C-alpha cells in the first residue's frame, strides 16, 4: 500500500498560477499544523477493461433462425453481429471479424452449434456450448457467391446454393466441400437457353431425403434425385420465385412469386400449378386474372392434426394501398387475418411443436423480425394476440439523446420505480408464457443495484434496472405532456428553435437518495420532478420564465465584488406565472420577438399518475428577436432546494421550493473585476430596459451589454452555442466528428462564447480565509475557469419556505486548461464527500403546514465528522485536457496530471471502486484512463474504441464499482467494466445458451405405411457425398480457415472417446490446411497426413453413430 506525505509549505502562490507536478517527490499543501497521510489502496492490478453485455434491439437485422428443441433464437445483422436470445435474462452478443452482413443462419438443431452465411461468401460454424460462443471453422468461397443454405434436421451435410445456380455440399464436421456438385445446366431442361438465375431455395422432400427441391429465381423449380444425379421433375412459372415451402406429407409444395401470387404444386404434376392464389388481389368479374400485387417475399406452409393448415406470408399487398403499413398475412382455412406491423418485415419464422419436417407441424407462434422490433404472435388464441416481449428491445422506441448510469443505488429505489411502472403496462397480450425459453441464467455475484436512465428525442425518460448484467425497463416518464402540442406543422408556434423533436432531453440531473429529478430539454426548458406514490391533479402548473441573455453598454462593469442579490419574498419579480403565455404582447417595440418561451405550457389541470410529478417548469425566453441558447449544464440539490443551469450566455439559479429565481448572471458578471480576459462586445447594441425584470437583480449596477449574440438561424445556434459540451448534440444522422481544439484562448468568438460546462453543489471552503465549510456552488466554464458561489440558506422547516436564499459570488477563481467537465470533493482521509441531500419522503402525506415544517430535515453533510471537515478538503477538478487536485481552504494545487495533449477528454467521472475512489476518463482518441486520487497516478490507459460518431460522445458514462456504458448503435447499449474483479467474475455471471435437452422421438410410421413403404425414406448421405464416392472438391473453389475457438472450444466441451476423435479430426484439419499450401514442396508431410487421415477415418467408422458436434 503506497503512502503519500503531504507537508505544509508557505502559501506563496495564487490559486490561478499554482502548479505542481503529480510525479514530483515532495507534494505541497497547506493543511493545518500537522502532517496528513492519505493512503491510496488502488493499484494498476485492480483495473482491467473488457466488454460485459450488449442490450437492446440488434441494429439493422438481416437474418433469423430458431432452434425448436433448445428454444434459442438467433438474429444476424448487416454489420456482422450475431445476437442470441434464450429465456428472459439469457442473451449473448458475438461479432464476425469481417463485419460483412449476415445473409442466413442455420442451427444444428439440439447440437449447440450454428452456421452463419455472410455476404462476403464465407460460412462460419459457431460453437454455442460455451458461454462466449466462438467460431470453430470458416469456409471462404472464392469463385461463387452464396445465396441460400439448407441444413436438413440431424444431417451433417449443408447444401449451399450460389448466384451461378449451382449447389455445393459442405460437411459441417470438418467444414470441407464434398466433390458432389449439382450444376445448374444439369438441373434445368437441356433445351432451355437462358440461365435460371441464382438459387433462392433448397429443401429436401419431408418424406424422402433423396429428393432435393431447388428453386431458381427466374421461376423454375427442380426436384433433383440425389442418388441418380438427375432431375425427376421440373416446374416452370412465368413469375420470379421468392420462397418455397413443403406440405409435411411431401406431396405438395407452395411457391411465392413477385406478382403477389402463391402457386401450390402437386409433386407429380409439373405441367401446371394445382392452385393459384392471390391473397390480396381484387377478384375481377368475367373470370379475369386479379390485378398484380407487390411480391410475396416469404411463405410458410404449416399443418395441424386437428384442422386446416396455416399459410403464413409477408408482403403481397395490392399496389393501391399507398402508405399502408407492412403486413403479415395468416391464412387458416377460409379465414384470412392481416396483421399490420410498425416497421418493414425483415424475416419471419413459424414456431412448431416438432423439429421433424415429416410430421404434423402444429404451429403455435410466429416470430416476426422487423426492421426495429421483434414481435411474437400467438397462433393458438383467437385474434392472434402478440406476446409481451420480456427482452429490453425498446431502448430506441424514440432515439436516445442522453443517458446516465448509477451503480450502488439505495436498495428501495428499484422496487419503488417498478411499482409505479407496473401500472403503465399495456393490456391485451397473449396469456401464454414467452416461447423462447432456452438456456440457463448465470450466477449473480454482484449484490448492488444499478439503474440506467435514458433520455429520448420525444421528451420521454426511461428508468432501467441494470443490476447483475441484465436490463429491464422499470418506469417511463413523458415530459412533453406538460406542453401544448401543435396538431400540425401550420399550428406550430414560430418561437420554436428546433425544427424537429422540440421536447428532446439533453441533460438529466438525478439525486437517487431524495429521488428528485431535473431535466433540461432542447427548447431551453428545465423541468423539476418530485417522486410520489399518490396520484395528484395539478390545477395550475408552476412555471417560471428566465431572461438569460443580457446586454452590455460600452460602459465597463464597476470594479469590486458585486452586490449580493437579496430578493425579498414580497417584492420578488420572479413569481409563478400561472397564466398562458401572451402571444399578442410577445414583441418588443421594434417588432422583434421578445420575452416569449419556445414552448407553451398547458393552462388546463394536469392529472399526474404515481411516479414522477412536476414540481416546476422553467423556460428561457426570446430576447429582442434572439432565441434562447440551449442549456449546457444542469444540477439539482434536494437539501438546498435549488436547481442551477447554464448556457453560453450565463447562469441561472432557481429556488424550486419558493419558486423564485435567485441568480441570473452573464458569465462575465460571475468574474466581477477578476475577469482575466479583456472582452469587448462583438456588435454594440442600443441600451434597452430588460422587459422581464429577471436580470436586474443587482440594483444600481449598469446592465452590461450582450456579448454572445446567437445567430437567428436556429440550426446554426445549436452548433455555435455548444462549443465543447457534446451531450446536447442531437444530430443522430451526423457521424462526422471534427472539433478544432486549442488550449490557447485567442479567438474572439471563442472568448465571447464562454459557456457554463460544469456545476457542482457542495459543502466546502469557499475562500482562503474560511475556517469552516459552508454550502456553495462550484461553476466550471468552457474556458477552463472554476468560480465559486456562496449560498446562504435560511434555517429549515417553515423558515425555509418564507426567508430568501442569499446567493453571492465568493471571488474565488481557479484555472485549468480546457473546458471543465467534472468536480468532486475529498475529505482529509481521501474519501469522497457526497453532495448534501435530503432523504425521500412522500410529499403529499399531509398538507398541514406543521407537518411540512417537521418534514424538512436539516441539510445532511458528508459522512466525516465536523471536526475533520473543518481541517481541510481536496477539490478534484477534471477538464478536457488535465486534472488538478486542489487543497482547501488554501487553494494550492497539490497534484496535477496532463491527461492528453493531442486529444481531449469527452467524459470524466470521479467513481468509487474497491472501497476507494479514482478518476475515470474517456478521450476522443479512444483511450480509457483511470487515475488514483488524490495523487492522480495513472492506473489504467487502454485504447478501447475510436470516437466515430457523436452518439458515443453523447452517451458514454462511467459509474461506481468499475461499470461504464455507451450507446454502441442507435438501438443498443454496450456495457463494459474497468474492474479486474468484475472481469474475473464475468464468466460465472454470463448465462448458458446450451442446455442438455433430449431430442423428441421421431414420428411413428404406422403399421400400413411400414408394410407398403409409404413412410419417410432415409438416405445415406455419407455414401453419396463422402470422399470415397464423390471425390475431392476443387481446392480453388473454397478455402478452409480454422476458427479461433477451434481447439479451445473442443477442449471446453469434449468428453470421452467422441472428444478424442474430434481433437484428432481438428488436428488433422489444421495439418491438412498447411499441407495444402506446401503440397508441391513437401511430399513427405503429405504422406504423413494421409496416414493420419486413415487412422482418424477408422476411429470415425468405429464411432460413427456418435456425432462430432455432440461434444
PDB file of N, CA and C in Angstrom, residues 767-816:
ATOM      1  N   UNK A 767     -13.513  30.392   0.416  1.00  0.00           N
ATOM      2  CA  UNK A 767     -12.418  31.357   0.302  1.00  0.00           C
ATOM      3  C   UNK A 767     -11.223  30.864   1.099  1.00  0.00           C
ATOM      4  N   UNK A 768     -10.066  31.461   0.824  1.00  0.00           N
ATOM      5  CA  UNK A 768      -8.846  31.032   1.521  1.00  0.00           C
ATOM      6  C   UNK A 768      -8.934  31.252   3.026  1.00  0.00           C
ATOM      7  N   UNK A 769      -9.634  32.296   3.420  1.00  0.00           N
ATOM      8  CA  UNK A 769      -9.675  32.640   4.850  1.00  0.00           C
ATOM      9  C   UNK A 769     -10.700  31.819   5.633  1.00  0.00           C
ATOM     10  N   UNK A 770     -11.495  30.991   4.948  1.00  0.00           N
ATOM     11  CA  UNK A 770     -12.558  30.257   5.635  1.00  0.00           C
ATOM     12  C   UNK A 770     -11.990  29.276   6.649  1.00  0.00           C
ATOM     13  N   UNK A 771     -12.681  29.201   7.788  1.00  0.00           N
ATOM     14  CA  UNK A 771     -12.268  28.224   8.811  1.00  0.00           C
ATOM     15  C   UNK A 771     -13.212  27.035   8.863  1.00  0.00           C
ATOM     16  N   UNK A 772     -14.355  27.180   8.255  1.00  0.00           N
ATOM     17  CA  UNK A 772     -15.302  26.053   8.266  1.00  0.00           C
ATOM     18  C   UNK A 772     -16.009  25.995   6.903  1.00  0.00           C
ATOM     19  N   UNK A 773     -16.429  24.820   6.499  1.00  0.00           N
ATOM     20  CA  UNK A 773     -17.100  24.688   5.206  1.00  0.00           C
ATOM     21  C   UNK A 773     -18.522  25.234   5.251  1.00  0.00           C
ATOM     22  N   UNK A 774     -19.004  25.659   4.107  1.00  0.00           N
ATOM     23  CA  UNK A 774     -20.384  26.150   4.027  1.00  0.00           C
ATOM     24  C   UNK A 774     -20.961  25.769   2.668  1.00  0.00           C
ATOM     25  N   UNK A 775     -22.291  25.761   2.536  1.00  0.00           N
ATOM     26  CA  UNK A 775     -22.903  25.394   1.252  1.00  0.00           C
ATOM     27  C   UNK A 775     -22.485  26.358   0.144  1.00  0.00           C
ATOM     28  N   UNK A 776     -22.148  25.811  -1.000  1.00  0.00           N
ATOM     29  CA  UNK A 776     -21.764  26.659  -2.116  1.00  0.00           C
ATOM     30  C   UNK A 776     -21.978  25.916  -3.427  1.00  0.00           C
ATOM     31  N   UNK A 777     -21.812  26.637  -4.501  1.00  0.00           N
ATOM     32  CA  UNK A 777     -21.923  26.071  -5.848  1.00  0.00           C
ATOM     33  C   UNK A 777     -20.620  26.343  -6.572  1.00  0.00           C
ATOM     34  N   UNK A 778     -20.017  25.297  -7.114  1.00  0.00           N
ATOM     35  CA  UNK A 778     -18.817  25.454  -7.937  1.00  0.00           C
ATOM     36  C   UNK A 778     -19.251  25.424  -9.394  1.00  0.00           C
ATOM     37  N   UNK A 779     -18.772  26.420 -10.146  1.00  0.00           N
ATOM     38  CA  UNK A 779     -19.169  26.592 -11.547  1.00  0.00           C
ATOM     39  C   UNK A 779     -17.941  26.438 -12.430  1.00  0.00           C
ATOM     40  N   UNK A 780     -18.020  25.573 -13.428  1.00  0.00           N
ATOM     41  CA  UNK A 780     -16.919  25.412 -14.384  1.00  0.00           C
ATOM     42  C   UNK A 780     -17.342  25.904 -15.749  1.00  0.00           C
ATOM     43  N   UNK A 781     -16.415  26.533 -16.473  1.00  0.00           N
ATOM     44  CA  UNK A 781     -16.743  27.082 -17.788  1.00  0.00           C
ATOM     45  C   UNK A 781     -15.924  26.412 -18.885  1.00  0.00           C
ATOM     46  N   UNK A 782     -16.303  26.701 -20.126  1.00  0.00           N
ATOM     47  CA  UNK A 782     -15.616  26.100 -21.266  1.00  0.00           C
ATOM     48  C   UNK A 782     -14.230  26.689 -21.489  1.00  0.00           C
ATOM     49  N   UNK A 783     -13.902  27.797 -20.809  1.00  0.00           N
ATOM     50  CA  UNK A 783     -12.556  28.364 -20.914  1.00  0.00           C
ATOM     51  C   UNK A 783     -11.644  27.865 -19.799  1.00  0.00           C
ATOM     52  N   UNK A 784     -12.109  26.877 -19.034  1.00  0.00           N
ATOM     53  CA  UNK A 784     -11.261  26.277 -18.010  1.00  0.00           C
ATOM     54  C   UNK A 784     -11.248  27.014 -16.696  1.00  0.00           C
ATOM     55  N   UNK A 785     -12.221  27.890 -16.480  1.00  0.00           N
ATOM     56  CA  UNK A 785     -12.297  28.639 -15.222  1.00  0.00           C
ATOM     57  C   UNK A 785     -13.253  27.953 -14.252  1.00  0.00           C
ATOM     58  N   UNK A 786     -12.896  27.940 -12.983  1.00  0.00           N
ATOM     59  CA  UNK A 786     -13.795  27.466 -11.920  1.00  0.00           C
ATOM     60  C   UNK A 786     -14.075  28.643 -10.997  1.00  0.00           C
ATOM     61  N   UNK A 787     -15.354  28.952 -10.808  1.00  0.00           N
ATOM     62  CA  UNK A 787     -15.769  30.047  -9.925  1.00  0.00           C
ATOM     63  C   UNK A 787     -16.634  29.478  -8.815  1.00  0.00           C
ATOM     64  N   UNK A 788     -16.603  30.116  -7.669  1.00  0.00           N
ATOM     65  CA  UNK A 788     -17.346  29.619  -6.512  1.00  0.00           C
ATOM     66  C   UNK A 788     -18.410  30.633  -6.106  1.00  0.00           C
ATOM     67  N   UNK A 789     -19.637  30.155  -5.924  1.00  0.00           N
ATOM     68  CA  UNK A 789     -20.753  30.997  -5.489  1.00  0.00           C
ATOM     69  C   UNK A 789     -21.200  30.538  -4.101  1.00  0.00           C
ATOM     70  N   UNK A 790     -21.296  31.471  -3.196  1.00  0.00           N
ATOM     71  CA  UNK A 790     -21.668  31.156  -1.810  1.00  0.00           C
ATOM     72  C   UNK A 790     -23.191  31.125  -1.690  1.00  0.00           C
ATOM     73  N   UNK A 791     -23.698  30.142  -0.948  1.00  0.00           N
ATOM     74  CA  UNK A 791     -25.143  30.024  -0.713  1.00  0.00           C
ATOM     75  C   UNK A 791     -25.423  30.258   0.762  1.00  0.00           C
ATOM     76  N   UNK A 792     -26.267  31.229   1.046  1.00  0.00           N
ATOM     77  CA  UNK A 792     -26.651  31.492   2.432  1.00  0.00           C
ATOM     78  C   UNK A 792     -28.099  31.018   2.589  1.00  0.00           C
ATOM     79  N   UNK A 793     -28.257  29.836   3.197  1.00  0.00           N
ATOM     80  CA  UNK A 793     -29.581  29.207   3.274  1.00  0.00           C
ATOM     81  C   UNK A 793     -30.271  29.559   4.581  1.00  0.00           C
ATOM     82  N   UNK A 794     -31.572  29.815   4.534  1.00  0.00           N
ATOM     83  CA  UNK A 794     -32.306  30.061   5.789  1.00  0.00           C
ATOM     84  C   UNK A 794     -32.425  28.756   6.573  1.00  0.00           C
ATOM     85  N   UNK A 795     -32.815  28.842   7.856  1.00  0.00           N
ATOM     86  CA  UNK A 795     -32.976  27.603   8.625  1.00  0.00           C
ATOM     87  C   UNK A 795     -34.070  26.728   8.011  1.00  0.00           C
ATOM     88  N   UNK A 796     -34.064  25.451   8.404  1.00  0.00           N
ATOM     89  CA  UNK A 796     -35.029  24.507   7.832  1.00  0.00           C
ATOM     90  C   UNK A 796     -36.441  24.743   8.332  1.00  0.00           C
ATOM     91  N   UNK A 797     -37.311  23.805   7.968  1.00  0.00           N
ATOM     92  CA  UNK A 797     -38.698  23.888   8.419  1.00  0.00           C
ATOM     93  C   UNK A 797     -39.447  25.002   7.720  1.00  0.00           C
ATOM     94  N   UNK A 798     -40.312  25.639   8.463  1.00  0.00           N
ATOM     95  CA  UNK A 798     -41.185  26.674   7.884  1.00  0.00           C
ATOM     96  C   UNK A 798     -40.383  27.872   7.401  1.00  0.00           C
ATOM     97  N   UNK A 799     -39.284  28.188   8.098  1.00  0.00           N
ATOM     98  CA  UNK A 799     -38.469  29.349   7.731  1.00  0.00           C
ATOM     99  C   UNK A 799     -37.886  29.210   6.330  1.00  0.00           C
ATOM    100  N   UNK A 800     -37.606  27.951   5.928  1.00  0.00           N
ATOM    101  CA  UNK A 800     -37.011  27.733   4.599  1.00  0.00           C
ATOM    102  C   UNK A 800     -37.960  28.193   3.490  1.00  0.00           C
ATOM    103  N   UNK A 801     -39.276  28.109   3.761  1.00  0.00           N
ATOM    104  CA  UNK A 801     -40.251  28.489   2.743  1.00  0.00           C
ATOM    105  C   UNK A 801     -40.564  29.986   2.762  1.00  0.00           C
ATOM    106  N   UNK A 802     -40.152  30.673   3.840  1.00  0.00           N
ATOM    107  CA  UNK A 802     -40.503  32.091   3.980  1.00  0.00           C
ATOM    108  C   UNK A 802     -39.314  33.016   3.741  1.00  0.00           C
ATOM    109  N   UNK A 803     -38.150  32.643   4.275  1.00  0.00           N
ATOM    110  CA  UNK A 803     -36.987  33.520   4.140  1.00  0.00           C
ATOM    111  C   UNK A 803     -36.267  33.246   2.821  1.00  0.00           C
ATOM    112  N   UNK A 804     -35.636  34.292   2.235  1.00  0.00           N
ATOM    113  CA  UNK A 804     -34.961  34.080   0.943  1.00  0.00           C
ATOM    114  C   UNK A 804     -33.611  33.375   1.094  1.00  0.00           C
ATOM    115  N   UNK A 805     -33.207  32.679   0.063  1.00  0.00           N
ATOM    116  CA  UNK A 805     -31.836  32.150  -0.044  1.00  0.00           C
ATOM    117  C   UNK A 805     -30.986  33.274  -0.616  1.00  0.00           C
ATOM    118  N   UNK A 806     -29.852  33.566   0.031  1.00  0.00           N
ATOM    119  CA  UNK A 806     -28.991  34.664  -0.436  1.00  0.00           C
ATOM    120  C   UNK A 806     -27.794  34.054  -1.176  1.00  0.00           C
ATOM    121  N   UNK A 807     -27.586  34.530  -2.378  1.00  0.00           N
ATOM    122  CA  UNK A 807     -26.560  33.985  -3.259  1.00  0.00           C
ATOM    123  C   UNK A 807     -25.556  35.076  -3.570  1.00  0.00           C
ATOM    124  N   UNK A 808     -24.229  34.790  -3.423  1.00  0.00           N
ATOM    125  CA  UNK A 808     -23.233  35.822  -3.729  1.00  0.00           C
ATOM    126  C   UNK A 808     -21.952  35.179  -4.246  1.00  0.00           C
ATOM    127  N   UNK A 809     -21.309  35.804  -5.260  1.00  0.00           N
ATOM    128  CA  UNK A 809     -20.016  35.278  -5.722  1.00  0.00           C
ATOM    129  C   UNK A 809     -18.966  35.417  -4.630  1.00  0.00           C
ATOM    130  N   UNK A 810     -18.036  34.470  -4.560  1.00  0.00           N
ATOM    131  CA  UNK A 810     -17.036  34.481  -3.484  1.00  0.00           C
ATOM    132  C   UNK A 810     -15.760  35.174  -3.896  1.00  0.00           C
ATOM    133  N   UNK A 811     -15.562  35.365  -5.205  1.00  0.00           N
ATOM    134  CA  UNK A 811     -14.305  35.931  -5.679  1.00  0.00           C
ATOM    135  C   UNK A 811     -13.253  34.880  -5.954  1.00  0.00           C
ATOM    136  N   UNK A 812     -13.495  33.643  -5.542  1.00  0.00           N
ATOM    137  CA  UNK A 812     -12.528  32.564  -5.777  1.00  0.00           C
ATOM    138  C   UNK A 812     -12.553  32.153  -7.247  1.00  0.00           C
ATOM    139  N   UNK A 813     -11.352  32.161  -7.869  1.00  0.00           N
ATOM    140  CA  UNK A 813     -11.234  31.742  -9.276  1.00  0.00           C
ATOM    141  C   UNK A 813     -10.062  30.780  -9.394  1.00  0.00           C
ATOM    142  N   UNK A 814     -10.312  29.627 -10.020  1.00  0.00           N
ATOM    143  CA  UNK A 814      -9.259  28.645 -10.295  1.00  0.00           C
ATOM    144  C   UNK A 814      -9.202  28.427 -11.801  1.00  0.00           C
ATOM    145  N   UNK A 815      -8.010  28.037 -12.319  1.00  0.00           N
ATOM    146  CA  UNK A 815      -7.858  27.895 -13.760  1.00  0.00           C
ATOM    147  C   UNK A 815      -7.298  26.528 -14.140  1.00  0.00           C
ATOM    148  N   UNK A 816      -7.853  25.951 -15.218  1.00  0.00           N
ATOM    149  CA  UNK A 816      -7.321  24.725 -15.812  1.00  0.00           C
ATOM    150  C   UNK A 816      -7.250  24.911 -17.319  1.00  0.00           C
TER     151      UNK A 816
END
